[in-house]
Short mmCIF file of N, CA and C and ligand atoms in Angstrom, two decimals:
data_model
loop_
_atom_site.label_atom_id
_atom_site.label_comp_id
_atom_site.label_asym_id
_atom_site.label_seq_id
_atom_site.Cartn_x
_atom_site.Cartn_y
_atom_site.Cartn_z
N MET A 266 102.64 40.60 78.05
CA MET A 266 103.69 41.63 78.17
C MET A 266 104.19 41.67 79.61
N PRO A 267 105.50 41.60 79.82
CA PRO A 267 106.02 41.62 81.19
C PRO A 267 106.01 43.05 81.76
N TYR A 268 105.70 43.16 83.02
CA TYR A 268 105.73 44.45 83.71
C TYR A 268 106.73 44.36 84.84
N ALA A 269 107.52 45.40 85.00
CA ALA A 269 108.44 45.47 86.13
C ALA A 269 107.77 46.32 87.21
N TYR A 270 107.44 45.71 88.32
CA TYR A 270 106.78 46.43 89.42
C TYR A 270 107.83 46.96 90.38
N ASP A 271 107.79 48.26 90.62
CA ASP A 271 108.73 48.91 91.54
C ASP A 271 108.11 48.92 92.95
N ASP A 272 108.62 48.08 93.84
CA ASP A 272 107.98 48.00 95.15
C ASP A 272 108.36 49.14 96.08
N GLN A 273 109.09 50.12 95.55
CA GLN A 273 109.38 51.33 96.32
C GLN A 273 108.43 52.47 95.94
N ASN A 274 107.43 52.20 95.10
CA ASN A 274 106.52 53.29 94.74
C ASN A 274 105.67 53.66 95.96
N ILE A 275 105.12 54.86 95.92
CA ILE A 275 104.48 55.43 97.12
C ILE A 275 103.26 54.63 97.57
N PHE A 276 102.54 54.04 96.64
CA PHE A 276 101.35 53.27 97.05
C PHE A 276 101.76 51.93 97.66
N ALA A 277 102.86 51.36 97.20
CA ALA A 277 103.38 50.15 97.84
C ALA A 277 103.74 50.46 99.29
N LYS A 278 104.31 51.64 99.50
CA LYS A 278 104.67 52.05 100.88
C LYS A 278 103.41 52.26 101.72
N ILE A 279 102.39 52.84 101.12
CA ILE A 279 101.11 52.99 101.84
C ILE A 279 100.56 51.62 102.20
N LEU A 280 100.59 50.67 101.27
CA LEU A 280 100.07 49.33 101.55
C LEU A 280 100.85 48.64 102.67
N ARG A 281 102.14 48.92 102.75
CA ARG A 281 102.96 48.30 103.81
C ARG A 281 102.85 49.06 105.13
N GLY A 282 102.09 50.18 105.13
CA GLY A 282 101.92 50.95 106.35
C GLY A 282 103.10 51.85 106.65
N GLU A 283 103.97 52.06 105.66
CA GLU A 283 105.16 52.90 105.89
C GLU A 283 104.83 54.39 105.74
N ILE A 284 103.72 54.68 105.07
CA ILE A 284 103.27 56.06 104.86
C ILE A 284 101.79 56.09 105.25
N PRO A 285 101.38 57.12 106.01
CA PRO A 285 99.97 57.16 106.42
C PRO A 285 99.04 57.50 105.26
N ASN A 286 97.79 57.15 105.43
CA ASN A 286 96.79 57.52 104.43
C ASN A 286 95.46 57.72 105.13
N LYS A 287 94.58 58.44 104.47
CA LYS A 287 93.20 58.61 104.99
C LYS A 287 92.34 57.56 104.30
N THR A 288 92.18 56.41 104.97
CA THR A 288 91.47 55.29 104.36
C THR A 288 89.98 55.58 104.27
N VAL A 289 89.43 55.28 103.10
CA VAL A 289 88.00 55.42 102.85
C VAL A 289 87.32 54.05 102.90
N ALA A 290 88.00 53.03 102.43
CA ALA A 290 87.44 51.67 102.43
C ALA A 290 88.61 50.69 102.31
N GLU A 291 88.40 49.51 102.90
CA GLU A 291 89.41 48.46 102.78
C GLU A 291 88.71 47.11 102.74
N SER A 292 89.25 46.21 101.93
CA SER A 292 88.72 44.85 101.84
C SER A 292 89.92 43.91 101.70
N ASP A 293 89.65 42.65 101.46
CA ASP A 293 90.73 41.66 101.35
C ASP A 293 91.74 42.05 100.27
N HIS A 294 91.25 42.54 99.14
CA HIS A 294 92.12 42.75 97.97
C HIS A 294 92.31 44.21 97.59
N THR A 295 91.65 45.12 98.29
CA THR A 295 91.54 46.50 97.79
C THR A 295 91.67 47.50 98.93
N LEU A 296 92.31 48.64 98.62
CA LEU A 296 92.37 49.76 99.57
C LEU A 296 91.94 51.02 98.83
N ALA A 297 91.16 51.86 99.50
CA ALA A 297 90.77 53.14 98.92
C ALA A 297 91.07 54.22 99.94
N PHE A 298 91.64 55.32 99.45
CA PHE A 298 92.05 56.40 100.37
C PHE A 298 91.97 57.74 99.65
N ALA A 299 91.95 58.80 100.45
CA ALA A 299 91.84 60.15 99.89
C ALA A 299 93.11 60.54 99.16
N ASP A 300 92.95 61.16 97.99
CA ASP A 300 94.11 61.70 97.27
C ASP A 300 94.71 62.84 98.08
N ILE A 301 96.02 62.86 98.17
CA ILE A 301 96.70 63.87 99.00
C ILE A 301 96.58 65.27 98.40
N ASN A 302 96.31 65.34 97.12
CA ASN A 302 96.21 66.63 96.42
C ASN A 302 94.92 66.64 95.61
N PRO A 303 93.77 66.76 96.29
CA PRO A 303 92.49 66.53 95.62
C PRO A 303 92.18 67.54 94.52
N ALA A 304 91.65 67.03 93.42
CA ALA A 304 91.27 67.88 92.29
C ALA A 304 89.81 68.29 92.36
N ALA A 305 89.09 67.77 93.34
CA ALA A 305 87.66 68.05 93.47
C ALA A 305 87.25 67.70 94.90
N PRO A 306 86.06 68.11 95.33
CA PRO A 306 85.64 67.80 96.71
C PRO A 306 85.67 66.30 97.02
N VAL A 307 85.33 65.48 96.05
CA VAL A 307 85.51 64.03 96.18
C VAL A 307 86.68 63.63 95.30
N HIS A 308 87.72 63.08 95.91
CA HIS A 308 88.85 62.57 95.11
C HIS A 308 89.47 61.42 95.89
N VAL A 309 89.08 60.22 95.49
CA VAL A 309 89.51 59.00 96.16
C VAL A 309 90.32 58.16 95.18
N LEU A 310 91.35 57.51 95.70
CA LEU A 310 92.14 56.58 94.90
C LEU A 310 91.81 55.17 95.36
N VAL A 311 91.48 54.31 94.41
CA VAL A 311 91.19 52.91 94.71
C VAL A 311 92.33 52.09 94.14
N ILE A 312 92.96 51.27 94.97
CA ILE A 312 94.10 50.48 94.50
C ILE A 312 93.93 49.01 94.89
N PRO A 313 94.40 48.12 94.04
CA PRO A 313 94.46 46.71 94.46
C PRO A 313 95.63 46.53 95.43
N LYS A 314 95.52 45.56 96.31
CA LYS A 314 96.64 45.28 97.22
C LYS A 314 97.76 44.52 96.51
N GLY A 315 97.44 43.89 95.42
CA GLY A 315 98.45 43.17 94.64
C GLY A 315 99.35 44.11 93.86
N ALA A 316 100.47 43.56 93.39
CA ALA A 316 101.51 44.36 92.73
C ALA A 316 101.24 44.46 91.23
N TYR A 317 100.37 45.41 90.87
CA TYR A 317 100.04 45.63 89.46
C TYR A 317 100.39 47.06 89.10
N VAL A 318 100.92 47.23 87.91
CA VAL A 318 101.46 48.53 87.50
C VAL A 318 100.37 49.46 86.97
N CYS A 319 99.43 48.91 86.22
CA CYS A 319 98.45 49.76 85.55
C CYS A 319 97.22 48.92 85.20
N PHE A 320 96.22 49.57 84.61
CA PHE A 320 94.95 48.90 84.36
C PHE A 320 95.11 47.60 83.57
N ASP A 321 95.80 47.66 82.45
CA ASP A 321 95.84 46.44 81.62
C ASP A 321 96.61 45.32 82.29
N HIS A 322 97.61 45.67 83.09
CA HIS A 322 98.32 44.66 83.87
C HIS A 322 97.36 43.99 84.84
N PHE A 323 96.62 44.81 85.59
CA PHE A 323 95.67 44.29 86.58
C PHE A 323 94.60 43.44 85.90
N ALA A 324 93.99 43.97 84.86
CA ALA A 324 92.86 43.28 84.23
C ALA A 324 93.30 41.97 83.58
N ALA A 325 94.56 41.91 83.13
CA ALA A 325 95.05 40.69 82.48
C ALA A 325 95.50 39.64 83.49
N GLU A 326 96.08 40.08 84.60
CA GLU A 326 96.78 39.10 85.45
C GLU A 326 96.19 38.91 86.85
N ALA A 327 95.36 39.81 87.30
CA ALA A 327 94.76 39.63 88.63
C ALA A 327 93.73 38.50 88.58
N SER A 328 93.45 37.94 89.76
CA SER A 328 92.43 36.89 89.82
C SER A 328 91.03 37.51 89.68
N ASP A 329 90.07 36.65 89.34
CA ASP A 329 88.69 37.14 89.26
C ASP A 329 88.26 37.75 90.59
N ALA A 330 88.69 37.14 91.68
CA ALA A 330 88.30 37.65 93.00
C ALA A 330 88.85 39.06 93.23
N GLU A 331 90.11 39.28 92.83
CA GLU A 331 90.70 40.62 92.99
C GLU A 331 89.97 41.65 92.13
N ILE A 332 89.68 41.26 90.91
CA ILE A 332 89.04 42.19 89.97
C ILE A 332 87.62 42.52 90.43
N ALA A 333 86.89 41.52 90.85
CA ALA A 333 85.53 41.77 91.33
C ALA A 333 85.55 42.62 92.58
N ASP A 334 86.42 42.29 93.51
CA ASP A 334 86.50 43.03 94.77
C ASP A 334 86.83 44.50 94.52
N PHE A 335 87.80 44.73 93.66
CA PHE A 335 88.22 46.11 93.35
C PHE A 335 87.02 46.94 92.88
N HIS A 336 86.26 46.37 91.94
CA HIS A 336 85.15 47.15 91.37
C HIS A 336 83.98 47.27 92.34
N ARG A 337 83.75 46.26 93.14
CA ARG A 337 82.67 46.36 94.14
C ARG A 337 83.00 47.43 95.17
N VAL A 338 84.25 47.47 95.61
CA VAL A 338 84.65 48.50 96.57
C VAL A 338 84.50 49.89 95.94
N ALA A 339 84.97 50.03 94.71
CA ALA A 339 84.87 51.34 94.03
C ALA A 339 83.40 51.76 93.91
N ALA A 340 82.54 50.82 93.57
CA ALA A 340 81.12 51.15 93.41
C ALA A 340 80.51 51.59 94.74
N ARG A 341 80.87 50.90 95.80
CA ARG A 341 80.34 51.27 97.13
C ARG A 341 80.77 52.68 97.51
N ILE A 342 81.98 53.03 97.17
CA ILE A 342 82.48 54.37 97.50
C ILE A 342 81.67 55.44 96.77
N CYS A 343 81.35 55.19 95.51
CA CYS A 343 80.56 56.17 94.74
C CYS A 343 79.23 56.43 95.44
N VAL A 344 78.63 55.38 95.98
CA VAL A 344 77.36 55.54 96.69
C VAL A 344 77.59 56.23 98.04
N GLU A 345 78.57 55.72 98.77
CA GLU A 345 78.78 56.23 100.14
C GLU A 345 79.22 57.70 100.14
N LEU A 346 79.93 58.13 99.11
CA LEU A 346 80.36 59.52 99.07
C LEU A 346 79.33 60.42 98.39
N GLY A 347 78.20 59.84 98.01
CA GLY A 347 77.07 60.65 97.57
C GLY A 347 77.20 61.22 96.18
N VAL A 348 77.86 60.49 95.27
CA VAL A 348 78.00 61.00 93.90
C VAL A 348 77.35 60.10 92.86
N SER A 349 76.78 58.96 93.25
CA SER A 349 76.28 58.00 92.27
C SER A 349 74.99 58.49 91.60
N PRO A 350 74.97 58.56 90.27
CA PRO A 350 73.73 58.93 89.57
C PRO A 350 72.59 57.96 89.85
N GLY A 351 72.94 56.73 90.22
CA GLY A 351 71.91 55.76 90.57
C GLY A 351 71.10 56.17 91.78
N ASP A 352 71.69 57.05 92.58
CA ASP A 352 70.98 57.60 93.74
C ASP A 352 70.47 59.01 93.46
N GLY A 353 70.47 59.40 92.19
CA GLY A 353 70.00 60.73 91.84
C GLY A 353 71.02 61.82 92.11
N LYS A 354 72.27 61.44 92.35
CA LYS A 354 73.30 62.44 92.64
C LYS A 354 73.94 62.93 91.33
N ALA A 355 74.87 63.86 91.46
CA ALA A 355 75.34 64.59 90.28
C ALA A 355 76.41 63.86 89.47
N GLY A 356 76.91 62.75 89.99
CA GLY A 356 77.85 61.96 89.19
C GLY A 356 79.31 62.17 89.56
N TYR A 357 80.15 61.54 88.81
CA TYR A 357 81.59 61.51 89.11
C TYR A 357 82.30 61.05 87.85
N ARG A 358 83.63 61.04 87.93
CA ARG A 358 84.43 60.49 86.82
C ARG A 358 85.44 59.52 87.41
N THR A 359 85.63 58.39 86.74
CA THR A 359 86.75 57.52 87.11
C THR A 359 87.84 57.73 86.07
N ILE A 360 89.07 57.76 86.56
CA ILE A 360 90.23 57.99 85.69
C ILE A 360 91.31 57.00 86.08
N SER A 361 91.96 56.42 85.10
CA SER A 361 93.10 55.56 85.37
C SER A 361 94.19 55.90 84.36
N ASN A 362 95.23 56.54 84.84
CA ASN A 362 96.35 56.89 83.96
C ASN A 362 97.32 55.72 83.88
N ALA A 363 97.82 55.48 82.67
CA ALA A 363 98.77 54.38 82.47
C ALA A 363 99.92 54.87 81.61
N GLY A 364 101.10 54.87 82.19
CA GLY A 364 102.30 55.15 81.41
C GLY A 364 102.55 56.62 81.12
N ALA A 365 103.55 56.85 80.28
CA ALA A 365 104.09 58.20 80.08
C ALA A 365 103.10 59.15 79.41
N ASP A 366 102.41 58.70 78.36
CA ASP A 366 101.51 59.61 77.66
C ASP A 366 100.37 60.07 78.56
N ALA A 367 100.00 59.24 79.50
CA ALA A 367 98.90 59.60 80.42
C ALA A 367 99.43 60.27 81.68
N VAL A 368 100.74 60.45 81.75
CA VAL A 368 101.39 61.08 82.91
C VAL A 368 101.03 60.33 84.20
N GLN A 369 101.20 59.02 84.16
CA GLN A 369 101.00 58.22 85.38
C GLN A 369 102.14 58.54 86.34
N GLU A 370 101.77 59.06 87.49
CA GLU A 370 102.78 59.50 88.46
C GLU A 370 103.23 58.34 89.35
N VAL A 371 102.28 57.51 89.74
CA VAL A 371 102.60 56.42 90.67
C VAL A 371 102.38 55.08 89.94
N PRO A 372 103.44 54.27 89.81
CA PRO A 372 103.34 53.05 89.01
C PRO A 372 102.78 51.85 89.78
N HIS A 373 101.67 52.10 90.44
CA HIS A 373 100.86 51.03 91.05
C HIS A 373 99.44 51.33 90.60
N TYR A 374 98.78 50.35 89.97
CA TYR A 374 97.46 50.61 89.39
C TYR A 374 96.54 51.31 90.38
N HIS A 375 95.87 52.36 89.92
CA HIS A 375 94.89 53.05 90.74
C HIS A 375 93.81 53.66 89.88
N MET A 376 92.63 53.67 90.45
CA MET A 376 91.49 54.35 89.83
C MET A 376 91.19 55.59 90.66
N HIS A 377 91.17 56.74 90.00
CA HIS A 377 90.70 57.95 90.65
C HIS A 377 89.17 57.97 90.58
N ILE A 378 88.51 58.31 91.67
CA ILE A 378 87.09 58.65 91.64
C ILE A 378 87.01 60.12 92.01
N VAL A 379 86.54 60.92 91.04
CA VAL A 379 86.55 62.37 91.21
C VAL A 379 85.13 62.89 91.05
N GLY A 380 84.69 63.73 91.95
CA GLY A 380 83.34 64.28 91.83
C GLY A 380 83.11 65.38 92.84
N GLY A 381 81.85 65.78 92.93
CA GLY A 381 81.50 66.82 93.89
C GLY A 381 81.50 68.21 93.30
N ARG A 382 81.81 68.30 92.01
CA ARG A 382 81.71 69.57 91.28
C ARG A 382 81.58 69.24 89.80
N PRO A 383 81.07 70.18 88.97
CA PRO A 383 81.05 69.92 87.53
C PRO A 383 82.49 69.71 87.04
N LEU A 384 82.70 68.67 86.26
CA LEU A 384 84.06 68.28 85.89
C LEU A 384 84.46 68.68 84.48
N GLY A 385 83.53 69.23 83.73
CA GLY A 385 83.86 69.64 82.37
C GLY A 385 84.03 68.44 81.45
N GLN A 386 84.50 68.74 80.25
CA GLN A 386 84.67 67.68 79.27
C GLN A 386 85.82 66.77 79.65
N MET A 387 85.78 65.56 79.14
CA MET A 387 86.75 64.55 79.55
C MET A 387 88.19 64.95 79.18
N LEU A 388 88.39 65.34 77.93
CA LEU A 388 89.73 65.68 77.45
C LEU A 388 89.66 66.96 76.65
N GLN A 389 90.75 67.71 76.71
CA GLN A 389 90.85 68.86 75.82
C GLN A 389 91.49 68.38 74.53
N LYS A 390 90.87 68.75 73.43
CA LYS A 390 91.45 68.37 72.14
C LYS A 390 92.65 69.26 71.84
N PRO A 391 93.66 68.75 71.12
CA PRO A 391 94.80 69.61 70.78
C PRO A 391 94.35 70.81 69.93
N ALA A 392 94.99 71.92 70.14
CA ALA A 392 94.61 73.15 69.40
C ALA A 392 94.92 73.00 67.92
P1 LIG B 460 98.50 59.46 88.69
O1 LIG B 460 99.03 60.69 88.05
O2 LIG B 460 99.57 58.41 88.88
O3 LIG B 460 97.27 58.94 87.99
O4 LIG B 460 97.96 59.90 90.11
C1 LIG B 460 98.69 59.76 91.28
C2 LIG B 460 97.90 60.44 92.38
O5 LIG B 460 98.46 60.07 93.61
C3 LIG B 460 97.91 61.97 92.32
O6 LIG B 460 96.57 62.45 92.21
C4 LIG B 460 98.57 62.38 93.64
O7 LIG B 460 97.99 63.53 94.21
C5 LIG B 460 98.38 61.15 94.49
N1 LIG B 460 99.43 60.96 95.48
C6 LIG B 460 100.77 61.03 95.29
N2 LIG B 460 101.42 60.76 96.42
C7 LIG B 460 100.48 60.50 97.36
C8 LIG B 460 100.55 60.15 98.74
O8 LIG B 460 101.62 60.02 99.34
N3 LIG B 460 99.36 59.96 99.37
C9 LIG B 460 98.15 60.10 98.74
N4 LIG B 460 97.05 59.88 99.47
N5 LIG B 460 98.07 60.42 97.44
C10 LIG B 460 99.21 60.62 96.76
#
């Protein structure tokens, strides 16, 4: 499936250094930074440096090196920010919104890492 990547999206501007960010981690293929409007005490966005619109675009078309790097960086952040259950901490949630039904605001693939407080159930069921 073809994806049209909008290189004027806000995360593309962050990657080009046109907009500042609070960087949490950076590697060859990946950038992680604080969400500007945090939903919890820990709220980090992990993005690939490549031009991918959403999860399935990234997972289908990125190189193995990009995909591995992205997840290794995300995993390190969970440990470094003190939320990993593997370290006996209280946990976190990863979220990746894709497209209109998920209300994806920024059309550059990103994983939210959210934690630092009880997060409740994953989704509210329709009434
Ligand atoms: P989405 O709804 O696309 O999954 O999430 C986009 C996220 O990007 C939101 O949580 C929003 O707060 C965050 N965001 C939007 N603009 C900026 C920005 O300029 N800087 C940072 N750090 N986060 C942003």
